[in-house]
CSV table of C-alpha atoms and ligand atoms in Angstrom, one decimal:
chain,number,residue,atom,x,y,z
A,1,MET,CA,7.8,7.3,-11.9
A,2,ILE,CA,10.9,5.6,-10.3
A,3,GLU,CA,11.8,2.0,-10.6
A,4,CYS,CA,14.6,0.3,-8.8
A,5,ARG,CA,15.4,-3.1,-10.3
A,6,ASN,CA,17.5,-5.6,-8.4
A,7,LEU,CA,19.7,-2.9,-6.8
A,8,GLY,CA,22.7,-3.9,-4.8
A,9,LYS,CA,25.6,-2.1,-3.2
A,10,THR,CA,28.7,-3.7,-1.7
A,11,TYR,CA,31.4,-1.9,0.2
A,12,GLY,CA,34.4,-4.3,0.4
A,13,THR,CA,33.0,-7.3,2.1
A,14,VAL,CA,29.9,-5.5,3.4
A,15,GLU,CA,26.7,-6.0,1.4
A,16,ALA,CA,24.8,-2.8,2.4
A,17,VAL,CA,22.0,-3.4,-0.1
A,18,SER,CA,21.5,-6.9,-1.4
A,19,ASP,CA,18.8,-7.1,-4.0
A,20,ILE,CA,16.1,-4.5,-3.9
A,21,SER,CA,13.3,-3.9,-6.4
A,22,LEU,CA,10.8,-1.2,-5.8
A,23,GLY,CA,8.6,1.4,-7.5
A,24,ILE,CA,7.7,4.9,-6.5
A,25,GLU,CA,4.4,6.4,-8.0
A,26,GLU,CA,3.8,10.1,-8.6
A,27,HIS,CA,2.5,11.9,-5.5
A,28,GLU,CA,3.1,8.8,-3.4
A,29,PHE,CA,4.3,8.9,0.3
A,30,LEU,CA,6.5,5.9,0.8
A,31,SER,CA,8.4,5.0,3.9
A,32,ILE,CA,11.2,2.5,4.3
A,33,LEU,CA,11.4,1.2,7.8
A,34,GLY,CA,14.3,-0.9,9.2
A,35,PRO,CA,16.8,-1.2,12.0
A,36,SER,CA,20.0,0.8,12.0
A,37,GLY,CA,22.6,-0.6,9.7
A,38,CYS,CA,20.1,-2.4,7.4
A,39,GLY,CA,21.1,-0.3,4.4
A,40,LYS,CA,18.4,2.5,4.3
A,41,SER,CA,20.7,5.4,3.7
A,42,THR,CA,22.6,3.5,1.1
A,43,LEU,CA,19.4,2.6,-0.8
A,44,LEU,CA,18.4,6.3,-0.6
A,45,ARG,CA,21.9,7.4,-2.0
A,46,LEU,CA,21.5,4.8,-4.8
A,47,ILE,CA,18.0,6.3,-5.8
A,48,ALA,CA,19.6,9.9,-5.5
A,49,GLY,CA,22.5,9.0,-7.8
A,50,LEU,CA,25.0,9.7,-5.1
A,51,GLU,CA,26.3,6.0,-5.4
A,52,VAL,CA,27.0,3.8,-8.3
A,53,PRO,CA,25.1,0.5,-7.8
A,54,SER,CA,27.2,-2.7,-7.6
A,55,LYS,CA,24.4,-4.2,-9.4
A,56,GLY,CA,20.9,-3.4,-10.7
A,57,GLN,CA,19.5,-0.2,-12.2
A,58,VAL,CA,17.3,2.8,-11.4
A,59,PHE,CA,14.8,4.0,-14.0
A,60,LEU,CA,13.0,7.3,-14.2
A,61,HIS,CA,9.8,7.2,-16.3
A,62,GLY,CA,11.2,4.1,-18.0
A,63,GLU,CA,14.6,5.5,-18.8
A,64,GLU,CA,17.7,4.1,-17.1
A,65,ILE,CA,19.4,6.8,-14.9
A,66,SER,CA,21.7,4.6,-12.9
A,67,GLY,CA,23.2,1.3,-13.9
A,68,LYS,CA,26.9,0.3,-14.4
A,69,LYS,CA,27.5,4.0,-14.0
A,70,ILE,CA,25.6,7.1,-13.1
A,71,ILE,CA,23.8,8.1,-16.4
A,72,LEU,CA,21.8,11.1,-15.1
A,73,PRO,CA,23.8,13.0,-12.4
A,74,PRO,CA,22.0,13.7,-9.2
A,75,GLU,CA,21.8,17.5,-9.8
A,76,ARG,CA,19.8,16.8,-13.0
A,77,ARG,CA,17.3,14.3,-11.4
A,78,LYS,CA,15.1,17.0,-9.8
A,79,PHE,CA,15.2,15.2,-6.4
A,80,GLY,CA,15.1,17.2,-3.2
A,81,MET,CA,17.0,15.8,-0.2
A,82,ILE,CA,16.3,16.4,3.5
A,83,PHE,CA,18.7,14.8,6.1
A,84,GLN,CA,18.9,14.4,9.8
A,85,ASP,CA,21.4,17.3,10.2
A,86,PHE,CA,19.5,20.2,8.8
A,87,ALA,CA,22.4,21.2,6.7
A,88,LEU,CA,21.3,24.9,5.9
A,89,PHE,CA,24.1,27.1,4.6
A,90,PRO,CA,25.3,28.8,7.8
A,91,HIS,CA,26.4,32.0,6.1
A,92,LEU,CA,23.1,32.6,4.2
A,93,SER,CA,19.9,34.0,5.7
A,94,VAL,CA,16.7,32.0,5.8
A,95,LYS,CA,15.4,33.7,2.8
A,96,ASP,CA,18.6,33.2,0.8
A,97,ASN,CA,18.8,29.6,1.9
A,98,VAL,CA,15.4,29.0,0.4
A,99,ALA,CA,16.2,31.1,-2.7
A,100,TYR,CA,19.3,29.0,-3.3
A,101,GLY,CA,17.4,26.2,-5.1
A,102,ALA,CA,14.8,28.4,-6.8
A,103,THR,CA,14.9,28.9,-10.5
A,104,GLY,CA,13.8,31.6,-12.9
A,105,SER,CA,13.9,35.3,-13.0
A,106,LYS,CA,14.7,37.3,-9.8
A,107,SER,CA,11.0,38.2,-9.3
A,108,GLU,CA,9.9,34.6,-9.9
A,109,LYS,CA,12.6,33.5,-7.3
A,110,GLN,CA,11.3,36.1,-4.8
A,111,GLN,CA,7.8,35.0,-5.4
A,112,ARG,CA,8.6,31.3,-4.8
A,113,VAL,CA,10.6,32.1,-1.6
A,114,LYS,CA,7.6,34.1,-0.3
A,115,GLU,CA,5.2,31.3,-1.1
A,116,LEU,CA,7.4,28.7,0.5
A,117,LEU,CA,8.0,30.6,3.7
A,118,GLU,CA,4.2,31.1,4.0
A,119,LEU,CA,3.7,27.3,3.3
A,120,VAL,CA,6.1,26.4,6.2
A,121,SER,CA,4.5,29.2,8.3
A,122,LEU,CA,7.8,31.0,8.9
A,123,PRO,CA,7.6,34.2,6.9
A,124,HIS,CA,8.6,36.3,9.9
A,125,LEU,CA,12.1,34.5,10.0
A,126,ALA,CA,13.1,35.5,6.5
A,127,ALA,CA,16.0,37.7,7.5
A,128,LYS,CA,17.3,35.5,10.4
A,129,MET,CA,20.5,33.4,10.1
A,130,PRO,CA,20.2,29.6,10.6
A,131,HIS,CA,21.9,29.8,14.1
A,132,GLN,CA,19.3,32.3,15.3
A,133,ILE,CA,16.4,29.9,14.8
A,134,SER,CA,15.4,26.6,16.5
A,135,GLY,CA,16.0,23.1,15.3
A,136,GLY,CA,12.3,22.5,14.3
A,137,GLU,CA,12.3,25.8,12.4
A,138,GLN,CA,15.6,24.9,10.7
A,139,GLN,CA,14.1,21.6,9.6
A,140,ARG,CA,11.1,23.4,8.1
A,141,ILE,CA,13.4,25.8,6.3
A,142,ALA,CA,15.4,22.7,5.0
A,143,VAL,CA,11.9,21.5,3.6
A,144,ALA,CA,11.2,24.8,2.0
A,145,ARG,CA,14.7,24.9,0.4
A,146,ALA,CA,14.4,21.4,-0.9
A,147,LEU,CA,10.9,22.3,-2.5
A,148,ALA,CA,12.2,25.5,-4.1
A,149,PRO,CA,13.2,24.0,-7.4
A,150,LYS,CA,9.8,22.1,-7.6
A,151,PRO,CA,11.4,18.6,-7.4
A,152,ARG,CA,9.6,15.6,-8.6
A,153,LEU,CA,10.7,13.6,-5.6
A,154,ILE,CA,11.8,14.4,-2.0
A,155,LEU,CA,14.1,11.9,-0.3
A,156,MET,CA,14.3,12.1,3.5
A,157,ASP,CA,16.8,10.3,5.6
A,158,GLU,CA,15.7,10.2,9.4
A,159,PRO,CA,14.7,13.9,9.1
A,160,PHE,CA,13.2,14.1,12.6
A,161,SER,CA,15.6,12.2,14.7
A,162,ASN,CA,17.6,15.1,16.1
A,163,LEU,CA,14.5,16.7,17.4
A,164,ASP,CA,12.8,16.1,20.7
A,165,TYR,CA,9.7,13.9,21.0
A,166,GLN,CA,6.9,16.6,21.1
A,167,LEU,CA,8.4,18.6,18.4
A,168,ARG,CA,9.0,15.6,16.3
A,169,GLN,CA,5.3,14.8,16.2
A,170,GLN,CA,4.1,18.2,15.4
A,171,LEU,CA,6.8,18.7,12.7
A,172,ARG,CA,6.0,15.3,11.2
A,173,ARG,CA,2.3,16.3,10.8
A,174,ASP,CA,3.2,19.8,9.5
A,175,ILE,CA,5.8,18.5,7.0
A,176,ARG,CA,3.4,15.9,5.8
A,177,GLU,CA,0.8,18.6,5.1
A,178,ILE,CA,3.3,20.8,3.3
A,179,LEU,CA,4.5,18.0,1.1
A,180,LYS,CA,0.9,16.8,0.3
A,181,HIS,CA,0.0,20.4,-0.5
A,182,GLU,CA,3.0,20.5,-3.0
A,183,GLY,CA,1.9,17.1,-4.4
A,184,VAL,CA,5.4,15.9,-4.4
A,185,ALA,CA,6.2,12.2,-4.2
A,186,THR,CA,8.2,11.5,-1.0
A,187,VAL,CA,10.4,8.7,0.3
A,188,LEU,CA,11.1,8.7,4.0
A,189,VAL,CA,13.7,6.3,5.5
A,190,THR,CA,13.6,5.8,9.2
A,191,HIS,CA,14.3,3.2,12.0
A,192,ASP,CA,11.3,4.8,14.0
A,193,GLN,CA,8.2,2.7,13.4
A,194,VAL,CA,5.8,5.4,14.6
A,195,GLU,CA,7.3,7.8,12.2
A,196,ALA,CA,7.0,5.4,9.3
A,197,ILE,CA,3.4,4.4,10.2
A,198,THR,CA,2.0,7.9,10.7
A,199,PHE,CA,3.9,9.5,7.7
A,200,SER,CA,3.3,7.2,4.8
A,201,ASP,CA,0.7,5.8,2.5
A,202,ARG,CA,2.8,2.7,1.8
A,203,MET,CA,5.5,1.2,3.8
A,204,LEU,CA,8.4,-1.1,3.0
A,205,LEU,CA,10.1,-3.1,5.7
A,206,MET,CA,13.8,-3.6,5.4
A,207,GLN,CA,16.1,-6.1,7.0
A,208,GLN,CA,19.8,-6.8,6.3
A,209,GLY,CA,19.8,-5.2,2.8
A,210,MET,CA,16.5,-6.7,1.6
A,211,LEU,CA,12.9,-5.7,1.5
A,212,VAL,CA,10.9,-8.2,3.6
A,213,GLN,CA,7.4,-6.8,3.5
A,214,GLU,CA,5.4,-4.3,1.7
A,215,GLY,CA,1.9,-2.9,2.5
A,216,THR,CA,-0.1,0.0,4.0
A,217,PRO,CA,1.1,0.7,7.5
A,218,ALA,CA,-2.2,-0.8,8.9
A,219,ASP,CA,-1.7,-3.9,6.9
A,220,ILE,CA,1.9,-4.5,8.1
A,221,TYR,CA,0.9,-3.7,11.7
A,222,GLN,CA,-2.0,-6.1,11.6
A,223,HIS,CA,-0.5,-8.8,9.5
A,224,PRO,CA,3.3,-8.9,9.9
A,225,GLN,CA,4.8,-11.8,8.0
A,226,THR,CA,7.4,-12.8,10.5
A,227,ILE,CA,7.9,-12.7,14.3
A,228,TRP,CA,10.7,-10.3,13.7
A,229,ALA,CA,8.3,-8.0,11.8
A,230,SER,CA,5.7,-8.2,14.5
A,231,SER,CA,8.0,-6.8,17.1
A,232,PHE,CA,9.7,-4.3,14.9
A,233,VAL,CA,6.6,-2.5,13.9
A,234,GLY,CA,4.9,-2.4,17.3
A,235,GLU,CA,4.5,-4.0,20.7
A,236,ALA,CA,4.0,-7.8,20.5
A,237,ASN,CA,3.4,-10.6,23.0
A,238,HIS,CA,4.7,-13.9,21.9
A,239,LEU,CA,3.6,-17.2,23.6
A,240,LEU,CA,4.6,-20.8,22.8
A,241,VAL,CA,1.7,-23.0,21.8
A,242,GLU,CA,1.3,-26.7,20.9
A,243,TRP,CA,-1.2,-28.7,18.8
A,244,GLN,CA,-2.6,-31.6,20.9
A,245,SER,CA,-5.7,-33.8,20.3
A,246,ASN,CA,-7.0,-31.5,17.6
A,247,SER,CA,-6.8,-28.2,19.5
A,248,LEU,CA,-4.3,-25.5,20.0
A,249,LYS,CA,-3.1,-25.4,23.6
A,250,THR,CA,-1.9,-22.0,24.6
A,251,PRO,CA,-1.0,-20.3,27.9
A,252,LEU,CA,-4.3,-18.4,27.5
A,253,GLY,CA,-6.3,-21.7,27.2
A,254,GLU,CA,-7.5,-23.6,24.1
A,255,LEU,CA,-7.9,-21.8,20.9
A,256,ASN,CA,-10.1,-22.7,18.0
A,257,VAL,CA,-8.0,-22.7,14.9
A,258,PRO,CA,-8.2,-24.8,11.8
A,259,ALA,CA,-6.2,-28.1,12.0
A,260,GLU,CA,-4.0,-27.1,9.0
A,261,ILE,CA,-2.8,-24.0,10.8
A,262,GLY,CA,-2.8,-25.4,14.3
A,263,ARG,CA,-0.6,-28.4,13.4
A,264,ASN,CA,2.3,-26.1,12.4
A,265,ALA,CA,1.7,-23.4,14.9
A,266,ARG,CA,4.5,-22.8,17.5
A,267,ILE,CA,4.1,-19.1,18.4
A,268,LEU,CA,1.1,-17.1,19.1
A,269,MET,CA,1.4,-13.3,18.7
A,270,VAL,CA,-1.1,-11.0,20.4
A,271,ARG,CA,-0.9,-7.1,20.3
A,272,PRO,CA,-1.3,-5.6,23.8
A,273,GLU,CA,-4.5,-3.9,22.7
A,274,ASP,CA,-6.0,-7.1,21.5
A,275,PHE,CA,-6.6,-8.7,24.9
A,276,ILE,CA,-9.7,-8.5,26.9
A,277,LEU,CA,-9.1,-8.4,30.7
A,278,GLU,CA,-11.9,-9.3,33.1
A,279,SER,CA,-12.1,-9.6,36.8
A,280,ALA,CA,-12.3,-13.2,37.9
A,281,ALA,CA,-12.2,-15.2,41.1
A,282,ASP,CA,-9.1,-17.3,41.6
A,283,GLY,CA,-10.8,-20.5,40.4
A,284,GLN,CA,-11.8,-18.9,37.0
A,285,SER,CA,-8.8,-16.7,36.5
A,286,ASN,CA,-5.8,-17.5,34.2
A,287,GLY,CA,-3.5,-14.7,35.3
A,288,THR,CA,-2.6,-12.2,38.0
A,289,VAL,CA,-1.9,-8.5,37.5
A,290,LYS,CA,1.7,-7.7,38.4
A,291,THR,CA,2.3,-4.1,37.2
A,292,VAL,CA,0.1,-1.2,36.3
A,293,ASP,CA,1.5,1.7,34.2
A,294,PHE,CA,-1.0,4.6,34.0
A,295,SER,CA,0.1,7.1,31.3
A,296,GLY,CA,-3.0,9.3,31.0
A,297,SER,CA,-4.8,8.1,28.0
A,298,VAL,CA,-3.5,4.5,28.2
A,299,GLN,CA,-3.1,1.9,31.0
A,300,THR,CA,-0.5,-0.8,30.4
A,301,VAL,CA,-1.0,-3.9,32.6
A,302,GLY,CA,1.6,-6.5,33.1
A,303,VAL,CA,0.0,-9.9,33.8
A,304,GLU,CA,1.6,-13.1,34.9
A,305,LEU,CA,-0.2,-16.1,33.4
A,306,LYS,CA,-0.7,-19.3,35.4
A,307,SER,CA,1.7,-20.9,32.8
A,308,GLY,CA,4.4,-18.5,34.2
A,309,ASP,CA,4.4,-16.4,30.9
A,310,SER,CA,4.3,-12.6,31.3
A,311,ILE,CA,2.3,-10.5,28.9
A,312,GLN,CA,1.7,-6.8,28.5
A,313,VAL,CA,-2.0,-5.6,28.0
A,314,SER,CA,-3.0,-2.1,27.1
A,315,GLY,CA,-6.3,-0.5,27.3
A,316,SER,CA,-8.5,2.2,28.4
A,317,PRO,CA,-7.7,3.7,31.9
A,318,HIS,CA,-11.4,4.0,33.0
A,319,LEU,CA,-11.3,0.8,35.0
A,320,LEU,CA,-7.9,0.8,36.8
A,321,TRP,CA,-6.4,-2.5,37.8
A,322,ASN,CA,-4.2,-3.2,40.8
A,323,PRO,CA,-1.3,-5.5,41.4
A,324,GLU,CA,-2.4,-8.9,42.6
A,325,ASP,CA,-6.0,-8.7,41.0
A,326,THR,CA,-6.8,-12.0,39.6
A,327,VAL,CA,-8.0,-11.8,36.0
A,328,LYS,CA,-9.4,-13.8,33.2
A,329,ILE,CA,-7.7,-12.8,30.0
A,330,THR,CA,-8.6,-13.6,26.5
A,331,ALA,CA,-7.2,-12.7,23.1
A,332,GLN,CA,-9.7,-11.3,20.6
A,333,ARG,CA,-7.2,-11.2,17.8
A,334,TYR,CA,-4.2,-13.2,17.3
A,335,LEU,CA,-1.8,-14.6,14.7
A,336,CYS,CA,-0.1,-18.0,14.5
A,337,PHE,CA,3.6,-18.4,13.4
A,338,ASN,CA,5.5,-21.6,12.6
A,339,SER,CA,8.8,-22.8,14.2
A,340,SER,CA,10.7,-20.6,11.7
A,341,GLY,CA,8.8,-17.5,12.8
A,342,ILE,CA,6.7,-17.3,9.6
A,343,ARG,CA,3.0,-16.3,9.8
A,344,LEU,CA,0.4,-19.0,9.1
A,345,ASN,CA,-2.8,-17.2,9.2
A,346,GLY,CA,-4.6,-13.9,9.5
A,347,PHE,CA,-6.6,-12.7,12.4
A,348,PRO,CA,-9.8,-14.7,12.7
A,349,GLU,CA,-12.5,-12.4,11.4
B,1,ADP,P1,21.1,2.5,7.7
B,1,ADP,O1,21.0,3.8,7.0
B,1,ADP,O2,20.0,1.6,7.5
B,1,ADP,O3,21.6,2.6,9.2
B,1,ADP,P2,23.5,2.3,6.0
B,1,ADP,O4,23.0,2.2,4.6
B,1,ADP,O5,24.1,3.5,6.5
B,1,ADP,O6,22.4,1.7,7.0
B,1,ADP,O7,24.6,1.1,6.1
B,1,ADP,C1,24.5,-0.2,5.7
B,1,ADP,C2,25.8,-0.9,5.9
B,1,ADP,O8,26.7,-0.6,5.0
B,1,ADP,C3,26.4,-0.8,7.3
B,1,ADP,O9,27.0,-2.0,7.7
B,1,ADP,C4,27.4,0.3,7.0
B,1,ADP,O10,28.5,0.2,8.0
B,1,ADP,C5,27.8,0.0,5.7
B,1,ADP,N1,28.3,1.2,4.9
B,1,ADP,C6,27.5,2.3,4.6
B,1,ADP,N2,28.1,3.2,3.9
B,1,ADP,C7,29.4,2.7,3.8
B,1,ADP,C8,30.6,3.2,3.2
B,1,ADP,N3,30.7,4.4,2.5
B,1,ADP,N4,31.8,2.5,3.3
B,1,ADP,C9,31.7,1.3,3.9
B,1,ADP,N5,30.6,0.7,4.5
B,1,ADP,C10,29.5,1.4,4.4
B,2,MG,MG1,21.0,5.7,7.7
């Protein structure tokens, strides 16, 4: 449906977006994840038609809509936008805020407002003013308002970041359901990896104005292409390794990897959930438990390896560890990276 080709945007000497090409399919849920300042909002504004690209083009169904100038103005693109600050009109009631974007006859508009308030489960707030409802409710109304004109695409810029943790999770699930129900394609930009991972079908990872990796959330989590990506999309342990006499020497012991990988491997990455921790007598152990963080459903154990490296292990809390327990620790899944931080292999299957 949408195609961005070699998009760039420069403000003075700042290259906010360098060279981005991407496509958005009908009905697709796409998230763009990257640290603050990497150009996410600028990219979204370029797609929306709120900024003129410094280079590149945006196409809608194969027709150019942004290039050297804005060809199709934002209000005619049928894109809905939802931002961090809920931006409801303060002087209009909930019902009138939603009706604002609706089209058609008076009765068609009324019907659409009713349908949307039911969809966001807030029909009882129709007559309230924005300041009389909570932040989470305001954001749901903002979603209803964005959906009123039946947009072809919803663009969301960090829409949940002003809400507290519990509410954010619930709202994320609800809004995902609502948008899926409407069947509208959605682009979510966020710096929050959990948000991107749980919300989208496909994820793009952005760093300094560029896209650096694309895939399903699970694929990017399990196969990050760089050390940077491995830490940005989740918790990662990094250990220095060395290839010696045909085997990979690691702080966890020797690992069996093919020579062509081992020879170039410098860093081993292991997710905290990919370790196996076993009780071991001092002679057989390769580490000592230093910290135990019990958080209900998960136990996070800090282990100091005999090499001096510290690692974080997470697992089920059924067998609780204690500081100074001696343990044998093995990695059941791991990735190797070269000295430039680029991945060399996938997990051994
Ligand atoms: P993100 O949304 O990922 O935090 P932004 O797209 O807001 O990143 O910004 C990317 C870079 O471009 C930042 O360095 C920011 O300061 C700069 N920038 C964004 N908008 C403008 C603007 N209107 N004028 C000047 N610099 C800008
Ligand atoms: Mg931003």
